[in-house]
Coordinates of C-alpha atoms and ligand atoms in Angstrom, one line a residue:
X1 CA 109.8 73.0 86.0
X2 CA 110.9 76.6 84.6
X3 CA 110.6 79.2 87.2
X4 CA 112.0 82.9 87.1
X5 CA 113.7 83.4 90.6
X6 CA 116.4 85.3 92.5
X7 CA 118.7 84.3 94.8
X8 CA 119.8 87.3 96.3
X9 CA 118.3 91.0 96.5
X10 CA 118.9 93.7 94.0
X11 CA 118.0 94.9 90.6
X12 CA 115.8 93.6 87.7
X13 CA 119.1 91.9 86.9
X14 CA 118.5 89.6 89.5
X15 CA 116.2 87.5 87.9
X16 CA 116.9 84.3 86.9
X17 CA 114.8 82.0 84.6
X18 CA 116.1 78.2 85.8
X19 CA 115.2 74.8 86.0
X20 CA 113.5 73.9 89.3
X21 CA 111.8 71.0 91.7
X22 CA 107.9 71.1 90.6
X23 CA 106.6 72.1 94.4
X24 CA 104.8 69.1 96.4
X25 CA 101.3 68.6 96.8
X26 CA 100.7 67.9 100.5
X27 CA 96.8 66.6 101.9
X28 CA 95.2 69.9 102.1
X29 CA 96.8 71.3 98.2
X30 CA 96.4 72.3 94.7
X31 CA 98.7 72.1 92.3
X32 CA 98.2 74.8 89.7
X33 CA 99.5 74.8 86.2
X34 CA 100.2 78.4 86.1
X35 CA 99.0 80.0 82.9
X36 CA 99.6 83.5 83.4
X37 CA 100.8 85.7 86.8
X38 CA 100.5 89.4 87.2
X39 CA 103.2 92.0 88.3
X40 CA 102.1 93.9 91.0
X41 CA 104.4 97.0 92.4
X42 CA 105.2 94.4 95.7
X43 CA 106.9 92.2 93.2
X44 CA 109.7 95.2 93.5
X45 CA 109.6 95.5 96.6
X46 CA 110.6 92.3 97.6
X47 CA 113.2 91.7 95.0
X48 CA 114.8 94.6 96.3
X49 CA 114.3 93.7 99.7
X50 CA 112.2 94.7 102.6
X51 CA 113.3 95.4 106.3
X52 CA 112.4 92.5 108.1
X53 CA 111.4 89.8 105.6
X54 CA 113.6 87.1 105.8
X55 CA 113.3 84.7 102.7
X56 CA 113.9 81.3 102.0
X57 CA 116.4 81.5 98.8
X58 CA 116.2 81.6 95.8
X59 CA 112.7 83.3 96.1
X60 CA 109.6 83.1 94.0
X61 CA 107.5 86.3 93.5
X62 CA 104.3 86.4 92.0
X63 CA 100.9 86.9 93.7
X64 CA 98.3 86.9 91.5
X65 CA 97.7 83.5 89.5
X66 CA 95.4 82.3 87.3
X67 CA 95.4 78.9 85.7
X68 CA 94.4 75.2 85.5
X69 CA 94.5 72.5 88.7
X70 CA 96.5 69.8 87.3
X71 CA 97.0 67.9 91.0
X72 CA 95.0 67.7 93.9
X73 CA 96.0 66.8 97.9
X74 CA 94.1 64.0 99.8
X75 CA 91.7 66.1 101.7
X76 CA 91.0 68.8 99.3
X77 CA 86.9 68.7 98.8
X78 CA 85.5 67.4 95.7
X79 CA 84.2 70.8 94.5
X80 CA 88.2 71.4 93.4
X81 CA 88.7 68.9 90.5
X82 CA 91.5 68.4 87.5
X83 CA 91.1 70.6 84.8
X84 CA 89.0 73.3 86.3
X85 CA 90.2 76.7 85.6
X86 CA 91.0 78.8 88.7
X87 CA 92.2 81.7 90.1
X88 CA 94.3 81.6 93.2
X89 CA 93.3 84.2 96.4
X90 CA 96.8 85.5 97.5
X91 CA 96.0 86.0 101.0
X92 CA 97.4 83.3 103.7
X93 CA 96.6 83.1 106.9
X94 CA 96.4 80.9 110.0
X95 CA 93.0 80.2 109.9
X96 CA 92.5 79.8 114.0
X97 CA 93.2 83.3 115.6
X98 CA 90.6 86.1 116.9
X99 CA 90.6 87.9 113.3
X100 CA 90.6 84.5 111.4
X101 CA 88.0 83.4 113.4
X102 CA 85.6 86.6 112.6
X103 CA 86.7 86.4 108.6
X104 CA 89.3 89.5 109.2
X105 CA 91.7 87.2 107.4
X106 CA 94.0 90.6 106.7
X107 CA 94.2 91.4 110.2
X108 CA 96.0 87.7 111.2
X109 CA 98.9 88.6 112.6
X110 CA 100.5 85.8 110.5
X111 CA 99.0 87.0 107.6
X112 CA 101.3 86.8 104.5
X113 CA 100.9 86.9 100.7
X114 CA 101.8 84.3 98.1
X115 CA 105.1 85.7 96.6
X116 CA 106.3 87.9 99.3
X117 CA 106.3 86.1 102.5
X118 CA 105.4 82.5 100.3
X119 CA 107.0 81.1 96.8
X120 CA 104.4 82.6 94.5
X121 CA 103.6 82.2 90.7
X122 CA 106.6 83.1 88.5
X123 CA 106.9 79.6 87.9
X124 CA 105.6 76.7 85.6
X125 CA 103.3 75.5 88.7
X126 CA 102.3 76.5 91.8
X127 CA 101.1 74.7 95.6
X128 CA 98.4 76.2 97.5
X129 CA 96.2 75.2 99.9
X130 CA 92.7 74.6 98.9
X131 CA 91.0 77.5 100.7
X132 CA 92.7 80.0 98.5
X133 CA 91.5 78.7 95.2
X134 CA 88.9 80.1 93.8
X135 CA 87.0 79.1 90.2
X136 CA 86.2 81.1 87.5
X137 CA 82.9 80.4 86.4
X138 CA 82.3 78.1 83.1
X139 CA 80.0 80.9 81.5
X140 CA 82.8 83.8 82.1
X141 CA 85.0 84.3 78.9
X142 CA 87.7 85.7 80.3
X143 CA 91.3 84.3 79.1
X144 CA 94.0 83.5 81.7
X145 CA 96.0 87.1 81.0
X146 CA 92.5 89.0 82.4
X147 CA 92.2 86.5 85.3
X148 CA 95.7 86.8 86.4
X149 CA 95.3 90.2 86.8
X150 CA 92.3 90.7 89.1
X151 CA 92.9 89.2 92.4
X152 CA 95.1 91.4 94.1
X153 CA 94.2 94.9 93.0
X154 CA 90.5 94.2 93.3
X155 CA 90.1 92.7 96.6
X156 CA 92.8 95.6 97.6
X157 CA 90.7 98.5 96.1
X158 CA 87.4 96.7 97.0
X159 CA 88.5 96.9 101.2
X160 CA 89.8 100.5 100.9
X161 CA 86.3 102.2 98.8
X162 CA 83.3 99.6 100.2
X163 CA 84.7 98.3 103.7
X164 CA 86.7 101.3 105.1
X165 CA 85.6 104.4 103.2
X166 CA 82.1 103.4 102.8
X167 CA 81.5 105.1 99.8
X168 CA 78.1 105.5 98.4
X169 CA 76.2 106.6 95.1
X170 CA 76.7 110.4 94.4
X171 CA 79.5 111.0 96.2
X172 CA 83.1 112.3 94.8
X173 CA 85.9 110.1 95.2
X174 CA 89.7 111.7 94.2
X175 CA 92.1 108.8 92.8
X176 CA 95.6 109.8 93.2
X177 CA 98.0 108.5 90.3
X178 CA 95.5 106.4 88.0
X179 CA 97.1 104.2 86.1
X180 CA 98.5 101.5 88.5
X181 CA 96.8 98.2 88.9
X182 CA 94.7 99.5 92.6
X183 CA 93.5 103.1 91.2
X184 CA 92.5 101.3 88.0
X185 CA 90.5 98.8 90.0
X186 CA 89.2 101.5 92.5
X187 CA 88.3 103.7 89.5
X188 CA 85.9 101.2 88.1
X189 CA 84.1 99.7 91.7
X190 CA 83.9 103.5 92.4
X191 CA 81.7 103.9 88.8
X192 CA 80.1 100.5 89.7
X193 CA 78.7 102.0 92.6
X194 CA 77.6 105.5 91.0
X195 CA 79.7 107.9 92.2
X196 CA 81.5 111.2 90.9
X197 CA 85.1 109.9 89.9
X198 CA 88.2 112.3 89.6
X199 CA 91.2 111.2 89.0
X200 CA 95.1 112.7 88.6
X201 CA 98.5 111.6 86.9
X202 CA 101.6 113.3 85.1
X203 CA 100.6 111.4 81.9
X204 CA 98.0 113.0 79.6
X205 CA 97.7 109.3 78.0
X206 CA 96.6 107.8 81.2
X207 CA 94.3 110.4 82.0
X208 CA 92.4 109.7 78.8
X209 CA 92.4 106.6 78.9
X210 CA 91.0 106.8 82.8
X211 CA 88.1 108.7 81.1
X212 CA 87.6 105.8 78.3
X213 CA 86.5 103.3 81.6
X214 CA 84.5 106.4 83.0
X215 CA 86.7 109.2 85.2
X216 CA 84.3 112.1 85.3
X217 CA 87.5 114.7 85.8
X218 CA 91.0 114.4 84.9
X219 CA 93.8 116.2 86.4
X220 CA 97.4 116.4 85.3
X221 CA 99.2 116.9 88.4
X222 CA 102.4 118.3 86.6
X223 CA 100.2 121.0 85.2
X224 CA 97.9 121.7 87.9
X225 CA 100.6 121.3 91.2
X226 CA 97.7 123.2 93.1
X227 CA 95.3 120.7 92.2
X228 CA 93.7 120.9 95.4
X229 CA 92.6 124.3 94.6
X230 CA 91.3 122.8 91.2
X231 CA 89.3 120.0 93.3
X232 CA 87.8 122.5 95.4
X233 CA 86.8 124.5 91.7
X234 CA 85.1 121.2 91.2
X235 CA 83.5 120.7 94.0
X236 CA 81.8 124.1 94.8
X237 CA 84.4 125.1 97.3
X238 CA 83.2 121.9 98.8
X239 CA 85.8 119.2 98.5
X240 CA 85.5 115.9 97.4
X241 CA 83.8 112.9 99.8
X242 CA 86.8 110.4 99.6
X243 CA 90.2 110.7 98.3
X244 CA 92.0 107.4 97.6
X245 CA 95.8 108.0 97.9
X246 CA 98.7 105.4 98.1
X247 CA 101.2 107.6 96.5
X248 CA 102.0 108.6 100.4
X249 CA 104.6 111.3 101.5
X250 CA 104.5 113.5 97.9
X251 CA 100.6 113.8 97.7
X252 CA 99.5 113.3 101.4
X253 CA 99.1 117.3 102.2
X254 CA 97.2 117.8 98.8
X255 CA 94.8 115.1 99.5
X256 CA 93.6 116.0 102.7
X257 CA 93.3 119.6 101.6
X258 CA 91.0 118.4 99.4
X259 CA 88.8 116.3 101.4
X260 CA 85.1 118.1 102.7
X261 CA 84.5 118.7 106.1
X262 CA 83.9 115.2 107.6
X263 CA 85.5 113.7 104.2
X264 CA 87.6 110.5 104.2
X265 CA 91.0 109.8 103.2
X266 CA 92.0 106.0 102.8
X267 CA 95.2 104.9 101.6
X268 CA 97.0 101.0 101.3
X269 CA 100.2 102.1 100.4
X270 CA 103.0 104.9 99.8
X271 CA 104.5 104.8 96.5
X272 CA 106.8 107.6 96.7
X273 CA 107.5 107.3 100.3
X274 CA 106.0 106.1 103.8
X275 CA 106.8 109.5 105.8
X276 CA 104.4 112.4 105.1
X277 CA 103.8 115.2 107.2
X278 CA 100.0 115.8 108.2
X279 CA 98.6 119.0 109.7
X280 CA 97.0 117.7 112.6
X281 CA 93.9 121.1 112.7
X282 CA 93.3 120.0 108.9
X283 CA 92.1 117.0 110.6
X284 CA 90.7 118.0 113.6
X285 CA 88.9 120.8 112.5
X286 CA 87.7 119.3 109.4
X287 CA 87.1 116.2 111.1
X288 CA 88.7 114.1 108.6
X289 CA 89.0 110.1 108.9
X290 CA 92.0 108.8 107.8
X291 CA 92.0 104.8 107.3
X292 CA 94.3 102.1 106.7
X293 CA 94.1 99.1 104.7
X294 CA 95.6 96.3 103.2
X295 CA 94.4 93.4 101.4
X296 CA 91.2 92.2 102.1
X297 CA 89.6 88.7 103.9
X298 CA 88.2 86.2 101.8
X299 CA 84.8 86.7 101.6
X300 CA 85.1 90.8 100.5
X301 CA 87.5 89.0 97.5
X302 CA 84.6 86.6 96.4
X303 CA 82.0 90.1 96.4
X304 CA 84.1 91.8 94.5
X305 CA 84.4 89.1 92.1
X306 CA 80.9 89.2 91.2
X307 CA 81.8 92.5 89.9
X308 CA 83.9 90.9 87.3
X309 CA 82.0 88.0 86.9
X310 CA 78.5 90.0 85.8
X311 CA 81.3 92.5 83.5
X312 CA 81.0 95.3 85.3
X313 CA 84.6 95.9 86.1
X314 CA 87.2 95.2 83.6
X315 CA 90.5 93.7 84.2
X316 CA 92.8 96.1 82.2
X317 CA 96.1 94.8 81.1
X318 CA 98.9 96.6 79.3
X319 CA 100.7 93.9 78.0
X320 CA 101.7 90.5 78.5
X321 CA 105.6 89.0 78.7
X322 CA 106.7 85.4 78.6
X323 CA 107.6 84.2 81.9
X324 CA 111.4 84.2 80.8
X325 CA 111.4 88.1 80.4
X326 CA 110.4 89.0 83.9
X327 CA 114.0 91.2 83.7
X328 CA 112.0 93.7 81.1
X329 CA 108.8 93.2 82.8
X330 CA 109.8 94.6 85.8
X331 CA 111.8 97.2 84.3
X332 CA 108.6 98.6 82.9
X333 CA 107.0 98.9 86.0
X334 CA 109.8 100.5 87.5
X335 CA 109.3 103.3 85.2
X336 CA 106.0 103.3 86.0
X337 CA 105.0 103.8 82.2
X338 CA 102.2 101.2 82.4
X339 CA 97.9 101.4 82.8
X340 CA 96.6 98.2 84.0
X341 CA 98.9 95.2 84.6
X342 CA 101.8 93.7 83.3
X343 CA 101.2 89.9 83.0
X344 CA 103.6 87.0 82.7
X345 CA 102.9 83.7 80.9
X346 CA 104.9 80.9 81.5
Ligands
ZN401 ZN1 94.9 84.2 111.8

């Protein structure tokens, strides 16, 4: 089969569209014809390579797939049949530890993630177990492009907003940096539930088009540096309920001077760096929360689902590449030009 891989660590250049084994299909799998797979900013991150993760080369990225089973293992159930059109949960885990075992599937210390720590879907086909594929349902419309680029970002953004940060109709919720895959996502759940969205970028473009899927305030964060000051404008003096913020070390400070008293700050990644400094009396005295999160299990991916499912939140794409130009595709990304996903198609 055609996959795009990389055999050692580096640059977009890297990437190399070749000829390789179609994967096996042991008892418990799926083979997938893969009709589309999403970029997500991880996809950099391990072509460039992380501390610690040791791959098998040459490496497959590619974690969120959407396509057709064309193959199924011995002792998948008979729910999963030829021809149905899935798309693939990119969580792995052991199945048998404590957090397994309670449906914390993110929490297994084994955890890993199809393309990072597992060959993932920049390829022509892909072998999963059966307990990460999930179907799209016959009466949903949406074409393999849109269902590639759900799974990650929405199971991401639905853990950080309804499991850790609670958030609830009415309240304001601050977006840091709309326009990646996980603010877009956490911009319309946040709207889903009813509350007060404000979002920031550098890009006038994305800010409008943030108000298009329903931000109630746009900041440009170039314009407004203080915007912190502007939030508190916004909110009465009062600061906002919940700021979402994965940018990490250059917009940590801001955020949590813009949280309320008691407000909640919830992040699943640090974009432009893991190292921020944090005034400890902000938090104290405020009594801010400050939560972690990454990924989410299995069962918070198949809620959020309904959400696409019944068309209240939209996968957004920016545009679409054929699998053989995943060099330009990723150069995109690393410019950071894009709203919604960038989506390959084999
Ligand atoms: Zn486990």
């Amino acid at each position: 089969m055609k996959a795009t891989v990389f055999h050692e660590h580096g640059g977009p250049e890297v990437l190399s569209y070749e000829d390789i084994p179609t994967p096996e299909v042991n008892a418990r799998d799926v083979l997938v014809e893969v009709k589309a797979v999403a970029l997500n900013h991880l996809d950099l991150f391990v072509r460039s390579g992380i501390p610690g993760l040791h791959l098998e080369m040459p490496h497959i990225l590619g974690s969120d797939i959407a396509g057709i089973v064309s193959r199924i293992g011995d002792k998948v159930p008979e729910d999963i049949r030829v021809g149905d059109r899935v798309i693939v949960d990119p969580g792995l885990s052991c199945g048998t530890c404590e957090f397994c075992k309670m449906g914390e599937e993110s929490l297994c210390p084994s955890y890993g993630i199809l393309g990072e720590h597992h060959r993932g879907g920049y390829a022509e086909n892909l072998s999963v177990d059966y307990a990460n594929i999930i179907k799209i349902p016959n009466e949903s419309r949406l074409d393999f492009a849109h269902a590639a680029a759900i799974p990650l970002t929405l199971m991401t953004a639905w853990r950080m907003l309804m499991s850790k940060a609670k958030i609830r109709k009415g309240e304001d919720v601050l977006i840091i940096g709309i326009g990646g895959g996980v603010a877009v996502a956490a911009l319309q759940i946040a709207k889903a539930v009813g509350a007060r969205v404000l979002v920031t970028s550098s890009s006038d473009q994305k800010l409008e088009k943030a108000r298009d899927l329903g931000a109630d305030i746009t900041l440009n964060h170039d314009a407004t540096p203080d915007y912190h000051k502007a939030i508190r404008k916004e909110t009465g003096g009062r600061g906002v309920d919940v700021v979402v913020d994965s940018v990490g070390a250059a917009t940590w400070d801001r955020s949590l001077k813009s949280l309320r008293k008691g407000g909640r700050l919830v992040t699943c990644g640090a974009t432009s760096g893991p190292k921020a400094e944090t005034n400890v009396n902000l938090v104290f005295w405020n009594q801010l929360e400050i939560l972690g999160s990454t990924m989410a299990s299995r069962s918070e991916l198949r809620e959020a689902l309904k959400l696409v499912w019944d068309g209240r939140v939209k996968p957004i794409i920016d545009r679409t590449y054929p699998l053989s130009e995943a060099r330009e595709a990723h150069e995109l990304l690393e410019r950071g030009g894009q709203f919604g996903k960038i989506v390959l198609q084999p």
